[in-house]
Amino acid sequence: IVAQGSVLGSMALAWVTPAATAAPSFADRAVGPVASQATSAAVSRGCFSAPQEACGSSGFLATTAAGATIAAAAAGRGRRQVRRRGRGKAATSRAAAKVFIDGEAGTTGLQVRERLEAHPDIELLSLAPELRKDEAARRDALRSADAAVLCLPDDAARAAVELVGDADTVIVDASTAHRVADGWVYGFAEMAKEQKAAITASKRISNPGCYPTGFIGMVRPLVDAGLLPKDVGLTVPAVSGYSGGGKGLIEIYDGPDHEPWGAYGFGLNHKHLPEMAKWTGLEQEPIFCPAVGDFKQGMVVSVPLRLSQLKPGTTPADLHAAWTAHYEGSRFVGVMPLNPDASLERGAFLRPDSVNDTNRLELFCWGNEAKGTAWLLARLDNLGKGASGACVQNLNLALGFDEGAGLGP
């Protein structure tokens, strides 16, 4: 149900509710003195009444085009009650959380919105288009949401965090702004055994970059296993679909005049480099060689190695075994068999788009011991596990929902 023309102070709002026949009480989720005052949500004859909480005096009334009325209350400044379910405990009921996407009209924002619209536990809080750059409207939305996803340029993302202030809002920032910042948890749940718990406990989560997700996914387990020295110098060739360049590059590639393939980043100072070094544990940044291809979505990230760069005696089978142990039981990361020639199209090509529209990350290792070489590759959807899929996964963890809710198979 989409409600238009509602007002919260100076803010026009729209609620998008998940497809459901009923919603449970917020009382199962609220804590503190107002928990018992939270009312149940109900869906009846096309009308949805959102829970009304007694933690603030400001409210809004929204009416859908079909005449259905949505009533809800906004939280008072600094007095919002935590509505996330108890972490680490099995939930016996579901209560929808309010999520605001700041920057929902951008490439990542649109993808996040599409995934969350199908999420069984989330209601989307949306600004009218004419108010999406209105600071007061954004502040109210950011502060009244249970969680916010920032799909903004770096400086705008930092400003958005300032707007949240002391509100209890969980923030998942898809920009580069906070990926190596103190006080923020890096939102790559499979990166290390403690990472998922850190995300679950945090209200400030930085979503990883698409290329770093592939690179860190390959390298971090090998560093942790002691097979790859921390002082090693690595080179990272990679190719992405053109959607990674946002609306501007999409417009170019959707037109008739564009390059079939193009390397870029010749200043050797790509914005992903700091997180690629920090979250692998490497002592120096890799040489990163990105490229864009004439396909919209998908990517392959590559790390070529000489076995002499590794701990003495390490074989390609050892690298593969370290991955297998690290990702055992992982829901979204798959380790392909060693030397997986069966994965190659026409017996020769590793496609970049085979996991599009998923939150999957696939890892490949080819090795030639006679030559003393290995080739590590990661395949992912640059808009999925590399962006919006990871955002939703992090939201799920931080809000206490099933990790894969809204993410499909």
Tab-separated table of C-alpha atoms in Angstrom:
chain	number	residue	atom	x	y	z
A	1	ILE	CA	0.000	0.000	0.000
A	2	VAL	CA	1.426	3.381	-0.941
A	3	ALA	CA	0.179	6.468	0.831
A	4	GLN	CA	0.696	9.866	-0.747
A	5	GLY	CA	0.505	13.390	0.561
A	6	SER	CA	0.974	12.727	4.246
A	7	VAL	CA	2.574	15.331	6.477
A	8	LEU	CA	4.984	14.983	9.375
A	9	GLY	CA	5.837	18.519	10.324
A	10	SER	CA	7.031	19.932	7.023
A	11	MET	CA	7.619	16.487	5.538
A	12	ALA	CA	5.514	14.732	2.935
A	13	LEU	CA	5.739	11.003	3.456
A	14	ALA	CA	4.715	7.752	1.899
A	15	TRP	CA	4.536	4.359	3.543
A	16	VAL	CA	5.166	1.225	1.550
A	17	THR	CA	4.092	-1.822	3.517
A	18	PRO	CA	5.218	-5.376	2.865
A	19	ALA	CA	2.780	-7.770	1.299
A	20	ALA	CA	1.100	-9.431	4.253
A	21	THR	CA	-2.284	-10.341	5.613
A	22	ALA	CA	-1.541	-9.236	9.139
A	23	ALA	CA	1.155	-7.644	11.231
A	24	PRO	CA	2.002	-8.419	14.841
A	25	SER	CA	2.093	-6.032	17.730
A	26	PHE	CA	5.041	-3.723	18.207
A	27	ALA	CA	4.796	-4.632	21.888
A	28	ASP	CA	6.780	-7.790	21.172
A	29	ARG	CA	9.590	-5.597	19.936
A	30	ALA	CA	9.400	-2.362	21.901
A	31	VAL	CA	11.242	-1.941	25.158
A	32	GLY	CA	10.954	0.620	27.912
A	33	PRO	CA	7.910	2.298	29.500
A	34	VAL	CA	5.995	2.809	26.252
A	35	ALA	CA	6.215	-0.797	25.097
A	36	SER	CA	2.836	-1.733	26.484
A	37	GLN	CA	1.229	1.220	24.694
A	38	ALA	CA	2.278	0.070	21.231
A	39	THR	CA	-0.791	-0.979	19.292
A	40	SER	CA	-1.204	-3.852	16.881
A	41	ALA	CA	-1.105	-3.319	13.141
A	42	ALA	CA	-3.959	-4.686	11.091
A	43	VAL	CA	-4.791	-5.099	7.464
A	44	SER	CA	-8.492	-5.141	6.714
A	45	ARG	CA	-10.431	-4.418	3.571
A	46	GLY	CA	-7.475	-2.662	1.976
A	47	CYS	CA	-6.840	-0.326	4.932
A	48	PHE	CA	-3.687	-0.526	6.997
A	49	SER	CA	-3.298	1.089	10.412
A	50	ALA	CA	0.342	1.314	11.338
A	51	PRO	CA	1.308	1.029	15.011
A	52	GLN	CA	0.916	4.216	17.014
A	53	GLU	CA	3.546	4.710	19.662
A	54	ALA	CA	3.325	6.967	22.667
A	55	CYS	CA	6.904	8.155	22.511
A	56	GLY	CA	6.280	11.390	20.669
A	57	SER	CA	3.613	13.978	20.058
A	58	SER	CA	4.187	14.547	16.355
A	59	GLY	CA	2.212	12.399	13.942
A	60	PHE	CA	1.109	12.190	10.346
A	61	LEU	CA	-2.000	11.070	8.543
A	62	ALA	CA	-1.640	9.607	5.087
A	63	THR	CA	-4.389	8.721	2.667
A	64	THR	CA	-3.935	6.386	-0.259
A	65	ALA	CA	-5.423	6.954	-3.663
A	66	ALA	CA	-7.926	4.205	-2.842
A	67	GLY	CA	-8.943	6.011	0.318
A	68	ALA	CA	-7.171	3.746	2.759
A	69	THR	CA	-5.866	5.637	5.762
A	70	ILE	CA	-2.539	5.066	7.425
A	71	ALA	CA	-2.016	6.569	10.842
A	72	ALA	CA	1.323	6.515	12.566
A	73	ALA	CA	3.268	8.474	15.128
A	74	ALA	CA	6.789	9.774	14.824
A	75	ALA	CA	9.212	9.366	17.660
A	76	GLY	CA	10.149	12.337	19.831
A	77	ARG	CA	13.693	13.634	19.453
A	78	GLY	CA	16.058	11.600	21.596
A	79	ARG	CA	13.220	9.516	23.033
A	80	ARG	CA	12.679	6.862	20.410
A	81	GLN	CA	12.358	3.390	21.828
A	82	VAL	CA	14.410	0.524	20.506
A	83	ARG	CA	12.127	-1.671	18.432
A	84	ARG	CA	14.627	-4.240	17.348
A	85	ARG	CA	14.101	-7.754	18.595
A	86	GLY	CA	16.418	-9.156	21.208
A	87	ARG	CA	19.677	-10.031	19.541
A	88	GLY	CA	20.771	-13.628	19.680
A	89	LYS	CA	17.290	-14.797	20.642
A	90	ALA	CA	14.827	-16.630	18.460
A	91	ALA	CA	11.912	-14.364	17.666
A	92	THR	CA	8.448	-15.741	18.254
A	93	SER	CA	6.679	-13.056	16.233
A	94	ARG	CA	7.439	-10.448	13.631
A	95	ALA	CA	7.054	-6.710	13.858
A	96	ALA	CA	7.690	-4.514	10.835
A	97	ALA	CA	10.549	-2.034	11.104
A	98	LYS	CA	10.482	1.396	9.472
A	99	VAL	CA	13.340	1.956	7.022
A	100	PHE	CA	14.198	5.188	5.203
A	101	ILE	CA	16.424	5.144	2.110
A	102	ASP	CA	18.200	8.483	1.820
A	103	GLY	CA	19.056	8.683	-1.873
A	104	GLU	CA	16.459	6.202	-3.058
A	105	ALA	CA	16.409	7.596	-6.617
A	106	GLY	CA	20.010	6.559	-7.354
A	107	THR	CA	21.180	3.253	-8.799
A	108	THR	CA	21.885	1.581	-5.452
A	109	GLY	CA	18.895	3.235	-3.782
A	110	LEU	CA	16.516	1.883	-6.389
A	111	GLN	CA	17.954	-1.604	-5.983
A	112	VAL	CA	17.690	-1.449	-2.188
A	113	ARG	CA	14.113	-0.239	-2.461
A	114	GLU	CA	13.180	-3.048	-4.843
A	115	ARG	CA	14.535	-5.641	-2.436
A	116	LEU	CA	12.916	-4.088	0.622
A	117	GLU	CA	9.517	-3.818	-1.040
A	118	ALA	CA	9.422	-7.619	-0.962
A	119	HIS	CA	10.767	-7.836	2.591
A	120	PRO	CA	8.241	-9.399	4.993
A	121	ASP	CA	9.454	-7.458	8.034
A	122	ILE	CA	10.009	-3.935	6.719
A	123	GLU	CA	7.898	-0.884	5.933
A	124	LEU	CA	9.502	1.773	3.763
A	125	LEU	CA	9.357	5.415	4.782
A	126	SER	CA	9.690	7.606	1.688
A	127	LEU	CA	9.839	11.337	1.003
A	128	ALA	CA	7.879	12.993	-1.769
A	129	PRO	CA	10.239	13.712	-4.702
A	130	GLU	CA	10.180	17.467	-4.173
A	131	LEU	CA	11.383	17.048	-0.573
A	132	ARG	CA	14.211	14.568	-1.069
A	133	LYS	CA	16.786	17.365	-0.810
A	134	ASP	CA	14.954	19.253	1.928
A	135	GLU	CA	17.171	19.091	5.006
A	136	ALA	CA	14.356	19.386	7.572
A	137	ALA	CA	12.337	16.686	5.837
A	138	ARG	CA	15.326	14.367	5.636
A	139	ARG	CA	16.194	14.977	9.284
A	140	ASP	CA	12.698	14.015	10.416
A	141	ALA	CA	12.710	10.894	8.266
A	142	LEU	CA	16.185	9.823	9.389
A	143	ARG	CA	15.355	10.329	13.050
A	144	SER	CA	11.936	8.661	12.983
A	145	ALA	CA	13.078	5.506	11.179
A	146	ASP	CA	14.249	2.328	12.867
A	147	ALA	CA	16.984	2.157	10.242
A	148	ALA	CA	18.257	4.275	7.367
A	149	VAL	CA	20.234	3.299	4.292
A	150	LEU	CA	22.433	6.086	2.932
A	151	CYS	CA	22.802	5.886	-0.854
A	152	LEU	CA	24.567	9.209	-1.189
A	153	PRO	CA	27.889	10.772	-2.212
A	154	ASP	CA	30.456	10.709	0.579
A	155	ASP	CA	30.036	14.279	1.821
A	156	ALA	CA	26.248	13.993	1.753
A	157	ALA	CA	26.459	10.719	3.702
A	158	ARG	CA	28.554	12.389	6.404
A	159	ALA	CA	26.020	15.213	6.578
A	160	ALA	CA	23.168	12.705	6.863
A	161	VAL	CA	24.838	11.092	9.878
A	162	GLU	CA	24.974	14.525	11.493
A	163	LEU	CA	21.249	14.930	10.848
A	164	VAL	CA	20.526	11.695	12.702
A	165	GLY	CA	22.237	13.098	15.769
A	166	ASP	CA	21.399	11.194	18.957
A	167	ALA	CA	18.408	9.322	17.537
A	168	ASP	CA	18.353	5.555	17.882
A	169	THR	CA	18.366	4.987	14.118
A	170	VAL	CA	20.530	2.187	12.731
A	171	ILE	CA	22.539	3.513	9.769
A	172	VAL	CA	23.812	1.419	6.879
A	173	ASP	CA	26.007	3.675	4.745
A	174	ALA	CA	26.527	2.534	1.157
A	175	SER	CA	29.012	5.319	0.412
A	176	THR	CA	32.779	5.232	0.898
A	177	ALA	CA	32.625	7.794	3.686
A	178	HIS	CA	32.843	5.513	6.736
A	179	ARG	CA	34.436	2.284	5.482
A	180	VAL	CA	37.648	2.790	7.446
A	181	ALA	CA	36.267	5.228	10.020
A	182	ASP	CA	36.492	4.657	13.761
A	183	GLY	CA	33.195	3.755	15.382
A	184	TRP	CA	31.822	2.050	12.291
A	185	VAL	CA	31.533	-1.684	11.680
A	186	TYR	CA	32.481	-2.952	8.238
A	187	GLY	CA	29.428	-4.658	6.799
A	188	PHE	CA	30.943	-7.758	5.215
A	189	ALA	CA	29.324	-10.410	7.385
A	190	GLU	CA	31.435	-13.300	6.086
A	191	MET	CA	34.771	-11.506	6.344
A	192	ALA	CA	35.712	-12.916	9.752
A	193	LYS	CA	34.083	-15.194	12.288
A	194	GLU	CA	33.256	-12.302	14.624
A	195	GLN	CA	31.966	-9.948	11.936
A	196	LYS	CA	28.338	-11.016	11.880
A	197	ALA	CA	28.045	-10.513	15.643
A	198	ALA	CA	29.682	-7.086	15.328
A	199	ILE	CA	27.145	-6.031	12.691
A	200	THR	CA	24.283	-7.347	14.799
A	201	ALA	CA	25.435	-5.249	17.758
A	202	SER	CA	26.083	-2.042	15.802
A	203	LYS	CA	24.051	1.012	14.839
A	204	ARG	CA	26.724	2.329	12.454
A	205	ILE	CA	27.480	-0.045	9.588
A	206	SER	CA	29.522	0.804	6.502
A	207	ASN	CA	28.506	-1.210	3.458
A	208	PRO	CA	31.534	-2.582	1.558
A	209	GLY	CA	32.444	-1.525	-1.956
A	210	CYS	CA	31.752	-3.949	-4.784
A	211	TYR	CA	35.374	-4.553	-5.831
A	212	PRO	CA	36.580	-4.776	-2.203
A	213	THR	CA	33.947	-7.417	-1.451
A	214	GLY	CA	35.523	-9.696	-4.030
A	215	PHE	CA	39.099	-8.842	-3.073
A	216	ILE	CA	38.627	-9.103	0.678
A	217	GLY	CA	36.570	-12.263	0.240
A	218	MET	CA	39.544	-13.905	-1.472
A	219	VAL	CA	42.453	-12.481	0.514
A	220	ARG	CA	41.323	-12.141	4.139
A	221	PRO	CA	40.954	-15.909	4.778
A	222	LEU	CA	44.441	-16.529	3.396
A	223	VAL	CA	45.982	-13.839	5.598
A	224	ASP	CA	44.112	-15.166	8.634
A	225	ALA	CA	45.316	-18.693	7.858
A	226	GLY	CA	48.932	-17.515	7.672
A	227	LEU	CA	49.312	-18.557	4.034
A	228	LEU	CA	49.588	-15.040	2.605
A	229	PRO	CA	52.146	-12.752	4.305
A	230	LYS	CA	50.800	-9.380	5.425
A	231	ASP	CA	53.629	-7.547	3.666
A	232	VAL	CA	52.892	-9.098	0.264
A	233	GLY	CA	52.398	-6.824	-2.740
A	234	LEU	CA	49.315	-7.782	-4.773
A	235	THR	CA	47.879	-6.718	-8.110
A	236	VAL	CA	44.108	-6.764	-8.626
A	237	PRO	CA	42.758	-6.707	-12.179
A	238	ALA	CA	38.952	-6.480	-12.186
A	239	VAL	CA	36.064	-5.788	-14.527
A	240	SER	CA	32.564	-4.563	-13.712
A	241	GLY	CA	29.354	-3.977	-15.554
A	242	TYR	CA	28.704	-0.355	-16.411
A	243	SER	CA	25.917	0.031	-13.837
A	244	GLY	CA	28.714	0.428	-11.286
A	245	GLY	CA	29.310	3.901	-12.693
A	246	GLY	CA	25.843	5.108	-11.732
A	247	LYS	CA	23.290	6.935	-13.835
A	248	GLY	CA	25.844	8.901	-15.838
A	249	LEU	CA	27.691	5.856	-17.126
A	250	ILE	CA	24.462	3.915	-17.607
A	251	GLU	CA	23.196	6.702	-19.835
A	252	ILE	CA	26.388	6.549	-21.919
A	253	TYR	CA	26.270	2.774	-22.348
A	254	ASP	CA	22.564	2.745	-23.069
A	255	GLY	CA	23.335	5.068	-25.997
A	256	PRO	CA	25.010	4.269	-29.311
A	257	ASP	CA	28.432	5.843	-28.665
A	258	HIS	CA	30.474	4.080	-25.994
A	259	GLU	CA	33.595	1.999	-25.511
A	260	PRO	CA	33.361	-1.807	-25.751
A	261	TRP	CA	35.685	-2.058	-22.747
A	262	GLY	CA	37.744	0.458	-20.843
A	263	ALA	CA	40.390	0.350	-18.156
A	264	TYR	CA	40.403	3.278	-15.728
A	265	GLY	CA	41.881	4.442	-12.436
A	266	PHE	CA	45.230	5.432	-13.916
A	267	GLY	CA	45.936	7.797	-11.026
A	268	LEU	CA	46.478	4.635	-8.951
A	269	ASN	CA	44.546	6.197	-6.095
A	270	HIS	CA	41.139	4.544	-6.313
A	271	LYS	CA	38.785	5.285	-3.420
A	272	HIS	CA	38.463	1.562	-2.617
A	273	LEU	CA	42.152	1.123	-1.788
A	274	PRO	CA	42.022	2.011	1.941
A	275	GLU	CA	39.359	-0.574	2.742
A	276	MET	CA	41.067	-3.183	0.554
A	277	ALA	CA	44.184	-2.895	2.700
A	278	LYS	CA	42.597	-2.404	6.121
A	279	TRP	CA	40.089	-5.227	6.039
A	280	THR	CA	42.446	-7.820	4.572
A	281	GLY	CA	45.111	-7.042	7.155
A	282	LEU	CA	47.657	-6.228	4.438
A	283	GLU	CA	50.376	-3.749	5.290
A	284	GLN	CA	50.280	-2.102	1.870
A	285	GLU	CA	47.555	-1.281	-0.580
A	286	PRO	CA	47.337	-3.477	-3.685
A	287	ILE	CA	47.839	-2.181	-7.198
A	288	PHE	CA	44.237	-1.977	-8.352
A	289	CYS	CA	43.462	-2.180	-12.082
A	290	PRO	CA	39.703	-1.778	-12.609
A	291	ALA	CA	37.860	-1.837	-15.913
A	292	VAL	CA	34.308	-1.472	-17.187
A	293	GLY	CA	32.793	-3.689	-19.860
A	294	ASP	CA	29.883	-3.441	-22.273
A	295	PHE	CA	27.491	-5.325	-20.001
A	296	LYS	CA	25.247	-3.755	-17.412
A	297	GLN	CA	25.635	-5.883	-14.326
A	298	GLY	CA	28.060	-8.345	-12.755
A	299	MET	CA	31.777	-8.378	-12.026
A	300	VAL	CA	34.896	-10.495	-11.702
A	301	VAL	CA	37.735	-9.519	-9.361
A	302	SER	CA	41.085	-11.237	-9.855
A	303	VAL	CA	44.274	-11.830	-7.846
A	304	PRO	CA	47.138	-13.531	-9.728
A	305	LEU	CA	49.797	-15.047	-7.468
A	306	ARG	CA	53.173	-16.664	-7.624
A	307	LEU	CA	53.427	-19.459	-5.097
A	308	SER	CA	56.731	-17.905	-4.033
A	309	GLN	CA	54.704	-15.009	-2.587
A	310	LEU	CA	53.060	-17.400	-0.146
A	311	LYS	CA	54.187	-19.178	3.001
A	312	PRO	CA	56.880	-21.655	1.899
A	313	GLY	CA	55.398	-24.935	0.736
A	314	THR	CA	51.902	-23.550	0.149
A	315	THR	CA	50.068	-25.107	-2.802
A	316	PRO	CA	46.897	-24.070	-4.658
A	317	ALA	CA	45.123	-26.878	-2.801
A	318	ASP	CA	46.109	-25.226	0.491
A	319	LEU	CA	44.592	-21.923	-0.641
A	320	HIS	CA	41.394	-23.666	-1.619
A	321	ALA	CA	41.270	-25.568	1.683
A	322	ALA	CA	41.633	-22.307	3.633
A	323	TRP	CA	38.676	-20.821	1.770
A	324	THR	CA	36.604	-23.944	2.318
A	325	ALA	CA	37.233	-23.874	6.050
A	326	HIS	CA	36.595	-20.144	6.342
A	327	TYR	CA	33.272	-20.181	4.496
A	328	GLU	CA	31.922	-23.472	5.801
A	329	GLY	CA	28.180	-23.079	6.357
A	330	SER	CA	28.054	-19.673	4.653
A	331	ARG	CA	24.696	-18.792	3.182
A	332	PHE	CA	25.882	-16.415	0.494
A	333	VAL	CA	29.526	-17.256	-0.239
A	334	GLY	CA	30.329	-20.318	-2.299
A	335	VAL	CA	33.758	-21.869	-2.854
A	336	MET	CA	33.926	-23.584	-6.216
A	337	PRO	CA	36.002	-26.776	-6.670
A	338	LEU	CA	39.727	-26.405	-7.259
A	339	ASN	CA	40.534	-25.798	-10.936
A	340	PRO	CA	36.823	-25.621	-11.813
A	341	ASP	CA	37.020	-25.830	-15.597
A	342	ALA	CA	33.381	-26.945	-15.667
A	343	SER	CA	32.449	-23.405	-14.605
A	344	LEU	CA	33.872	-21.951	-17.810
A	345	GLU	CA	31.533	-21.051	-20.633
A	346	ARG	CA	32.578	-22.677	-23.929
A	347	GLY	CA	35.285	-24.337	-21.874
A	348	ALA	CA	37.220	-21.067	-21.769
A	349	PHE	CA	35.400	-18.043	-20.303
A	350	LEU	CA	34.396	-17.079	-16.768
A	351	ARG	CA	31.259	-14.985	-17.206
A	352	PRO	CA	30.846	-11.963	-14.920
A	353	ASP	CA	27.034	-12.024	-14.850
A	354	SER	CA	26.144	-15.566	-13.739
A	355	VAL	CA	25.074	-14.529	-10.224
A	356	ASN	CA	23.241	-11.339	-11.171
A	357	ASP	CA	20.220	-10.385	-9.062
A	358	THR	CA	21.480	-12.447	-6.125
A	359	ASN	CA	23.458	-11.818	-2.962
A	360	ARG	CA	25.953	-14.520	-3.941
A	361	LEU	CA	29.731	-14.327	-3.972
A	362	GLU	CA	31.546	-17.160	-5.744
A	363	LEU	CA	35.263	-17.875	-5.309
A	364	PHE	CA	37.462	-19.695	-7.831
A	365	CYS	CA	41.035	-20.946	-7.622
A	366	TRP	CA	43.091	-22.249	-10.514
A	367	GLY	CA	46.651	-23.378	-9.907
A	368	ASN	CA	49.634	-24.591	-11.916
A	369	GLU	CA	52.216	-26.029	-9.554
A	370	ALA	CA	54.640	-26.740	-12.369
A	371	LYS	CA	54.691	-23.047	-13.174
A	372	GLY	CA	54.489	-22.014	-9.526
A	373	THR	CA	51.398	-19.886	-10.115
A	374	ALA	CA	47.794	-19.517	-8.935
A	375	TRP	CA	44.894	-17.405	-10.087
A	376	LEU	CA	42.185	-16.390	-7.627
A	377	LEU	CA	38.899	-14.946	-8.871
A	378	ALA	CA	35.693	-13.704	-7.272
A	379	ARG	CA	32.401	-13.356	-9.105
A	380	LEU	CA	29.509	-11.297	-7.770
A	381	ASP	CA	26.733	-8.961	-8.795
A	382	ASN	CA	28.090	-5.437	-8.383
A	383	LEU	CA	24.542	-4.313	-7.525
A	384	GLY	CA	23.820	-7.375	-5.361
A	385	LYS	CA	26.435	-8.649	-2.915
A	386	GLY	CA	28.473	-5.651	-4.040
A	387	ALA	CA	25.835	-3.101	-3.018
A	388	SER	CA	22.095	-3.488	-2.377
A	389	GLY	CA	22.150	-7.143	-1.376
A	390	ALA	CA	24.776	-6.474	1.271
A	391	CYS	CA	22.741	-3.472	2.478
A	392	VAL	CA	19.699	-5.654	3.040
A	393	GLN	CA	21.769	-8.413	4.657
A	394	ASN	CA	23.244	-5.853	7.062
A	395	LEU	CA	19.812	-4.408	7.821
A	396	ASN	CA	18.527	-7.872	8.604
A	397	LEU	CA	21.359	-8.536	11.020
A	398	ALA	CA	21.123	-5.153	12.728
A	399	LEU	CA	17.325	-5.307	13.073
A	400	GLY	CA	17.223	-8.904	14.272
A	401	PHE	CA	15.551	-10.426	11.220
A	402	ASP	CA	16.475	-13.532	9.268
A	403	GLU	CA	19.742	-12.802	7.500
A	404	GLY	CA	18.360	-13.682	4.078
A	405	ALA	CA	14.953	-12.005	4.304
A	406	GLY	CA	14.205	-10.103	1.103
A	407	LEU	CA	17.255	-11.531	-0.659
A	408	GLY	CA	15.769	-14.471	-2.495
A	409	PRO	CA	17.550	-17.795	-2.983
